[in-house]
Coordinates of C-alpha atoms in Angstrom, one line a residue:
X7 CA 150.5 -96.2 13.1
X8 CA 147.5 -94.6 14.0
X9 CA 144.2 -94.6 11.7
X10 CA 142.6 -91.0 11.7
X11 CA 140.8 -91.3 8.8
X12 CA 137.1 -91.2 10.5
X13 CA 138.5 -87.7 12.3
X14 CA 139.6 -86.4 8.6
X15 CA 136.1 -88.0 7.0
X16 CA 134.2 -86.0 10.0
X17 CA 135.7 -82.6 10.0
X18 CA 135.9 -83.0 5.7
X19 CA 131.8 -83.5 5.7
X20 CA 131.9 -80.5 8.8
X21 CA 133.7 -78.2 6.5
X22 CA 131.3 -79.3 3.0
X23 CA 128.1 -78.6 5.6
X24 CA 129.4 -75.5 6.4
X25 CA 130.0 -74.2 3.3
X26 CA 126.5 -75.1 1.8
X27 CA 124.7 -73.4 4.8
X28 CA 124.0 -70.0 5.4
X29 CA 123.3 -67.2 8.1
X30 CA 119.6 -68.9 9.0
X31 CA 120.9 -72.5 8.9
X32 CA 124.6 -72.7 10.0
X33 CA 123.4 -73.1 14.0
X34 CA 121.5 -76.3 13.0
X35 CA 124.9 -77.4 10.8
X36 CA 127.3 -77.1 13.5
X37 CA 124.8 -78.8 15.6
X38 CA 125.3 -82.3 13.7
X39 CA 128.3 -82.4 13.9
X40 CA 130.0 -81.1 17.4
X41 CA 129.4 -81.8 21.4
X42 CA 127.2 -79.7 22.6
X43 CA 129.7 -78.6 25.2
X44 CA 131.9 -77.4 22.3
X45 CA 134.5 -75.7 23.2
X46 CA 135.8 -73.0 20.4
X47 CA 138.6 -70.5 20.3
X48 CA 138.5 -67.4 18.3
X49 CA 140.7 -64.4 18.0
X50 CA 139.3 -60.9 19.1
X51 CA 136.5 -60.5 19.4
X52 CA 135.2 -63.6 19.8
X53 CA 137.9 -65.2 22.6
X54 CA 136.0 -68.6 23.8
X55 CA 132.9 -69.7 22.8
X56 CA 130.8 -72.9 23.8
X57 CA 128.4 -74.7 22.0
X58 CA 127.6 -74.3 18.2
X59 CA 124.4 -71.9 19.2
X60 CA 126.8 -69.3 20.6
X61 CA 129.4 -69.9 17.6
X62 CA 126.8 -69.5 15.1
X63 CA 126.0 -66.0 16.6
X64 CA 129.1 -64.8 17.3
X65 CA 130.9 -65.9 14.5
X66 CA 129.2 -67.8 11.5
X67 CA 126.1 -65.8 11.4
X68 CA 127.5 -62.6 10.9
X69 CA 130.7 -63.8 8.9
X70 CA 128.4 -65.7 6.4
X71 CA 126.3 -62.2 6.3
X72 CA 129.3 -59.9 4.9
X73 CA 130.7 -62.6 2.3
X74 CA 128.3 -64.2 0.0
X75 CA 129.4 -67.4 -2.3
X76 CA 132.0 -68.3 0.1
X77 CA 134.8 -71.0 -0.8
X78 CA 137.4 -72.7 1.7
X79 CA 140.2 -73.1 -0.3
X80 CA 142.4 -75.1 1.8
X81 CA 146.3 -75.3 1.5
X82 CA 147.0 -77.9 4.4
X83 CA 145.0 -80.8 6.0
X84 CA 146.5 -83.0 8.1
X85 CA 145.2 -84.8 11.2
X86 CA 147.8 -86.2 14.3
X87 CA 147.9 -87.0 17.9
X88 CA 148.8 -84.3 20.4
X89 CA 152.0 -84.6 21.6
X90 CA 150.6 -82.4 24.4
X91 CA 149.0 -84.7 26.2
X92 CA 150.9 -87.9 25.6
X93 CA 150.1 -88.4 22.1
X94 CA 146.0 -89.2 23.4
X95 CA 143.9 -86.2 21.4
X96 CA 143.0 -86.8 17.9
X97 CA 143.3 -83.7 16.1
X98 CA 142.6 -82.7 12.3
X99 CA 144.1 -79.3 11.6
X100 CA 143.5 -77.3 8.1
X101 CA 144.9 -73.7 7.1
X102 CA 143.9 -71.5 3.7
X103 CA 141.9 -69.2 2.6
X104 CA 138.0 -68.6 3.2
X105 CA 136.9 -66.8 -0.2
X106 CA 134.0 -65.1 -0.9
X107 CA 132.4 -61.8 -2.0
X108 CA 132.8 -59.3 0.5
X109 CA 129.6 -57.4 -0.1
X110 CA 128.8 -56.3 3.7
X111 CA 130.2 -54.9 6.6
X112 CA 132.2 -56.8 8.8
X113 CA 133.7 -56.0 12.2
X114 CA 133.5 -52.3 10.9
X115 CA 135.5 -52.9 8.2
X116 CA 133.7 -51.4 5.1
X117 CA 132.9 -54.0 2.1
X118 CA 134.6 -54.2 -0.9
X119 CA 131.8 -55.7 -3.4
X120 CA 134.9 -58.0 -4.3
X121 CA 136.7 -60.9 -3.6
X122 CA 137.9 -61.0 -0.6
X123 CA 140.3 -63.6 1.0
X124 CA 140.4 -64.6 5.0
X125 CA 143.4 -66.6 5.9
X126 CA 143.0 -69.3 8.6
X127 CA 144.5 -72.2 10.4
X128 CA 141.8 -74.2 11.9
X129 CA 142.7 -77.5 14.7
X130 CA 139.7 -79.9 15.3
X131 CA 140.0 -81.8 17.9
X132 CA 137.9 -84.9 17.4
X133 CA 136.3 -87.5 20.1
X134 CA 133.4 -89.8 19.4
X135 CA 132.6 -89.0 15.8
X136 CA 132.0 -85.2 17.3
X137 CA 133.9 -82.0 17.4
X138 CA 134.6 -81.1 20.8
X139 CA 137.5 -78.5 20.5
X140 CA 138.4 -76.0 18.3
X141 CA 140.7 -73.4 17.9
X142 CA 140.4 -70.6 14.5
X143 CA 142.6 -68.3 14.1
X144 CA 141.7 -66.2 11.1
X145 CA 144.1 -63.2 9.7
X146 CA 141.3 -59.4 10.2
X147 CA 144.6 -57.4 9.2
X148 CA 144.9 -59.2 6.2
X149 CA 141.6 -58.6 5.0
X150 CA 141.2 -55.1 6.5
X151 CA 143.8 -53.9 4.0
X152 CA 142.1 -56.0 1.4
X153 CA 139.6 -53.0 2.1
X154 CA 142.1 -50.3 1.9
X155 CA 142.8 -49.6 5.5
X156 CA 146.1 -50.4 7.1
X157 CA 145.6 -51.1 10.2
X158 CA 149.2 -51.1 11.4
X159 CA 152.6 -48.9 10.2
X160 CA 155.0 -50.3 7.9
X161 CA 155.4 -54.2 8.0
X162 CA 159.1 -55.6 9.0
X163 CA 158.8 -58.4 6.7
X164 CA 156.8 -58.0 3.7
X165 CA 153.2 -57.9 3.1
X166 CA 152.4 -60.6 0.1
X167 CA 149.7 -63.2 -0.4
X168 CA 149.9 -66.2 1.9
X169 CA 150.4 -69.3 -0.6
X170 CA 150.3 -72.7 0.2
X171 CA 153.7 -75.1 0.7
X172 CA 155.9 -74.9 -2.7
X173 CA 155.5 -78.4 -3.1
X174 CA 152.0 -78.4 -3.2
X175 CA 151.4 -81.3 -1.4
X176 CA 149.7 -80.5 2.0
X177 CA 146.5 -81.8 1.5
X178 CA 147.2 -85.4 3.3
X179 CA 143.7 -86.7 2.9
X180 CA 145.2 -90.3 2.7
X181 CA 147.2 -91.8 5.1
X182 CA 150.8 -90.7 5.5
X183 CA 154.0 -92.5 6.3
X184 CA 154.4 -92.7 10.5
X185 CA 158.1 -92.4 9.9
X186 CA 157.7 -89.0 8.2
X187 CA 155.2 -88.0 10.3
X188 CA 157.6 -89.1 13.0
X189 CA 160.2 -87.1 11.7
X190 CA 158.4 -83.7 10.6
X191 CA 157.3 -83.6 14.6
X192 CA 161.1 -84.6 15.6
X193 CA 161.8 -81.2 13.6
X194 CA 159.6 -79.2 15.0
X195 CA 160.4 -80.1 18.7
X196 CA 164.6 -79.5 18.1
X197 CA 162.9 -75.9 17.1
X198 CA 160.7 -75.5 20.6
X199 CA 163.9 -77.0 22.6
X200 CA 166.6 -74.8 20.7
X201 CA 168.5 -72.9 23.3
X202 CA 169.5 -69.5 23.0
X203 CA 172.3 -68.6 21.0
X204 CA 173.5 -67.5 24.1
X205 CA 173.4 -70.2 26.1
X206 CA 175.2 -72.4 22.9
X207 CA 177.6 -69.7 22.7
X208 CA 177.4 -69.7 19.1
X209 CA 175.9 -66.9 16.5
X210 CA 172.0 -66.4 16.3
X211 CA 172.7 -67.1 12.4
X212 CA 174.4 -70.4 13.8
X213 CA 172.0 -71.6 16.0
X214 CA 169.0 -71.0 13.5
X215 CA 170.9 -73.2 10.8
X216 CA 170.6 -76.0 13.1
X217 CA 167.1 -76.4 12.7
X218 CA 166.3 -74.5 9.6
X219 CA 167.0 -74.4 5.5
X220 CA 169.1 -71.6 4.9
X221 CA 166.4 -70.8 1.8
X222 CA 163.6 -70.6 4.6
X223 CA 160.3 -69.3 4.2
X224 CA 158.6 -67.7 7.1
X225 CA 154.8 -66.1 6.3
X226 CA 154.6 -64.0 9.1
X227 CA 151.2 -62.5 9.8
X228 CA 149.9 -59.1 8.2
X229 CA 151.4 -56.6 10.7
X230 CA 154.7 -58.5 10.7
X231 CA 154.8 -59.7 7.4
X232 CA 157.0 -62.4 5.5
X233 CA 161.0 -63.3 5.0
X234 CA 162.7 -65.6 2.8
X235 CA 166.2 -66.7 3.4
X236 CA 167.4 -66.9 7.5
X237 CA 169.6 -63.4 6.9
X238 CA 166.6 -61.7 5.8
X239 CA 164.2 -63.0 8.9
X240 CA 167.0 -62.5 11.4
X241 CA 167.0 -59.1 9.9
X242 CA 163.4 -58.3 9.1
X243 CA 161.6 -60.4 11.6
X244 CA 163.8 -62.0 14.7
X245 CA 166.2 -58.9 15.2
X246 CA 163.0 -56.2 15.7
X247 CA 160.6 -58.7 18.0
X248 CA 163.9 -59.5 20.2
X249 CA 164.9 -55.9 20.6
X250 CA 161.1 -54.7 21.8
X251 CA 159.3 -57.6 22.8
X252 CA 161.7 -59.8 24.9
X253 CA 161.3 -57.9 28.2
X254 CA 159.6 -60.4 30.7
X255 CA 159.5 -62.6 27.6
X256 CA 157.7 -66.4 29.1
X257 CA 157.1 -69.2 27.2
X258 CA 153.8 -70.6 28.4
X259 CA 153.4 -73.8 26.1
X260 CA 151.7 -74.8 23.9
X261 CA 148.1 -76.7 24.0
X262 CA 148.7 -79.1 20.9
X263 CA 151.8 -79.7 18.9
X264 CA 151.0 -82.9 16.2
X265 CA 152.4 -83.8 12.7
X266 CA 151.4 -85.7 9.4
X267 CA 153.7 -86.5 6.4
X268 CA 155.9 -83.4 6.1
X269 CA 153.5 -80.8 7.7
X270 CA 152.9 -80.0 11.5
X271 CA 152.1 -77.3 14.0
X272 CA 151.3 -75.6 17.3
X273 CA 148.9 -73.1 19.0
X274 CA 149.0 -72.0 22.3
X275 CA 146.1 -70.5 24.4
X276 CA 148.7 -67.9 25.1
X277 CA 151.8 -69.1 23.7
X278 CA 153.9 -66.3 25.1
X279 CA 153.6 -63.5 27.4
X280 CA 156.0 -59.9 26.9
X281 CA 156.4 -56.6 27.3
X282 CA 156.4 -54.4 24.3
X283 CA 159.1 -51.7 25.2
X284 CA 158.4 -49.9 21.9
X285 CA 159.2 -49.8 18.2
X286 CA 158.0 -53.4 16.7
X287 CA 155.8 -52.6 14.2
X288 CA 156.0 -49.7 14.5
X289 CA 153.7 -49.5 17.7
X290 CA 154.8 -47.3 21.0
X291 CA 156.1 -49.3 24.2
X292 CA 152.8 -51.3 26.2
X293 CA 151.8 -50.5 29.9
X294 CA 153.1 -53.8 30.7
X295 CA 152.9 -57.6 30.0
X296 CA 150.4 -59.1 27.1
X297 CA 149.8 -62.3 26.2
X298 CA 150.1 -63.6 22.5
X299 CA 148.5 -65.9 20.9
X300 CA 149.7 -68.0 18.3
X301 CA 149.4 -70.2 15.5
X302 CA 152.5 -72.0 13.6
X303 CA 152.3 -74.6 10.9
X304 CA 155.4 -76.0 9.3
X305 CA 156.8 -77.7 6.0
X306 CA 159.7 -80.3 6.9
X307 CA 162.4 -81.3 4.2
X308 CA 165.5 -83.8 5.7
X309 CA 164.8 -83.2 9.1
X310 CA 164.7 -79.3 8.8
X311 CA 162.3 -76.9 8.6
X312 CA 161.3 -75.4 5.4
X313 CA 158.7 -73.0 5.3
X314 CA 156.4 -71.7 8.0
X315 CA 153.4 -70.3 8.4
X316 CA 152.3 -67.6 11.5
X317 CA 148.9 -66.7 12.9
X318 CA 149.0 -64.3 15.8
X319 CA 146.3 -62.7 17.6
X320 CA 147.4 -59.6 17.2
X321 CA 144.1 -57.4 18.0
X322 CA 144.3 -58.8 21.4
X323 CA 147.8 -58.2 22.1
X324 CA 147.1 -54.6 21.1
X325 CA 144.0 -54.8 22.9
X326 CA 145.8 -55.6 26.6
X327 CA 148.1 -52.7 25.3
X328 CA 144.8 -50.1 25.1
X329 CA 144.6 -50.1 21.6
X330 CA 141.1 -50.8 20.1
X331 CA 142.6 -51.7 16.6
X332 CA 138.4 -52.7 15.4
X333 CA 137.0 -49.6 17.5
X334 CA 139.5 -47.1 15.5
X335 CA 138.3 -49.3 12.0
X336 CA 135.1 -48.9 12.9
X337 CA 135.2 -45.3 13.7
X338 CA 137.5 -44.3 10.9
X339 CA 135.5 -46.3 8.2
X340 CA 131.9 -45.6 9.7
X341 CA 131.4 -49.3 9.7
X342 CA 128.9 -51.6 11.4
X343 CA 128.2 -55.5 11.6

């Protein structure tokens, strides 16, 4: 068993810092607590950034300006070893909501004087009591049509709030048990290994059952949207990406995959790379391969996976496809910030 509680005590102080600082003092805050060669990824716009100076300006600064009285309302917190790079990085990884008032622009997308609610998935990766990788992936469709403006046609899932796990126990700020840990990453990794139903020679419904709870939850991203039941996300969710996207479809890996207690995840810096041939979401066929970047956190229940929950860059896989999904808000709205 590995102790992680210093890496959870760190990023837990990082995130109570952060959310008493504002839009003049947030540089100096990230300062005490990451390397100054920092290395942070952000969706579009912000791609990589390094060192909490540039952070602060390209994404704090501004994001602190729009909302005012801003809450993190976290869902999961869990910290593991990457399984990436033979179990050696220490990494603290937290997903929920960022709350606030959204009482300025932002990213051209016109304020709402409001509440306003910014999903997220953030992984910390921790080395001598300092930050010294990030990756945030935050959900700008969600809160876009927060505002009113639907970026994207109709969903194939639905379009919902994002909650939490049913059980309401993913905050692991105590240490967990090593062999559920052990088994919640077992889980995940029969998913990343499962063959195609293909290859098994078996039905897609089949081969899914293997490695998830019929009654399965999957929060897609807003764009996508969510399904409940594995029917309903063969129908609404895996049966529409497989028809359009799966053209020079590559798995490219992922950059940390870890687990604590029931809970456990992925991102990839990309995860995949496809060829939209036209129709998902709605969208027309791409000029040729994009990259997609993604986030996926997961709820284990006897060694199968019970809910999950999907980040995915999707302004920069539209972006590689010549569609400026913030330009059009921003032009459309009459925006700024």
């Amino acid at each position: 068993m590995t102790d992680l509680q210093r890496e959870k005590t760190l990023v837990r102080a990082c995130h109570d810092a952060i959310a008493a600082a504002g839009p003049d003092s947030i540089a100096g805050v990230l300062a005490r607590f990451t390397a100054p060669g920092w290395q942070w990824r952000g969706m579009h716009p912000w791609h990589e950034q390094h060192g909490p100076a540039a952070v602060a300006a390209q994404f704090w600064q501004p994001f602190l300006t729009a909302f005012t009285r801003v809450q993190r309302r976290p869902d999961i917190f869990i910290a593991g070893l990457n399984e990436i790079d033979g179990f050696q990085g220490r990494w603290v990884v937290q997903m929920g909501h960022l709350m606030g008032l959204f009482d300025r622009p932002w990213l051209g997308i016109p304020p709402t004087h409001r509440i306003a609610m910014l999903r997220f998935a953030e992984f910390n990766r921790v080395e001598d009591d300092r930050i010294v990788e990030t990756a945030l992936f935050v959900d700008i469709p969600h809160l876009m049509m927060q505002a009113g403006h639907n970026p994207f046609p109709p969903q194939t899932g639905a379009q919902l709030v994002h909650p939490g796990p049913a059980t309401h126990d993913g905050l692991c700020y105590e240490p967990q048990d090593p062999v559920r840990s052990a088994a919640a990453l077992a889980a995940i990794d029969a998913l990343v290994a499962n063959p195609r139903a293909s290859v098994l020679g078996i039905s897609e419904t089949e081969r899914l059952h293997r490695v998830w709870h019929d009654d399965m939850i999957w929060w897609g991203p807003s764009g996508i949207g969510a399904s409940y039941t594995i029917e309903r996300y063969l129908r609404q969710h895996a049966a529409p990406f497989g028809a359009a996207l799966m053209d020079g479809y590559r798995f490219n890996g992922h950059l940390c995959r870890m687990a604590e207690g029931d809970f456990g995840g992925y991102f990839g810096w990309p995860n995949l790379t496809l060829t939209n041939s036209g129709g998902f979401m709605g969208l027309p066929a791409g000029p040729g391969q994009a990259d997609m970047r993604v986030v996926d956190l997961y709820r284990v229940a006897d060694g199968k996976l019970a809910e999950n929950w999907i980040f995915i860059d999707l302004l920069h896989w539209c972006a590689q496809q010549g569609l400026d999904v913030l330009g059009r808000m921003a032009a459309v709205a009459g925006g700024g910030g």
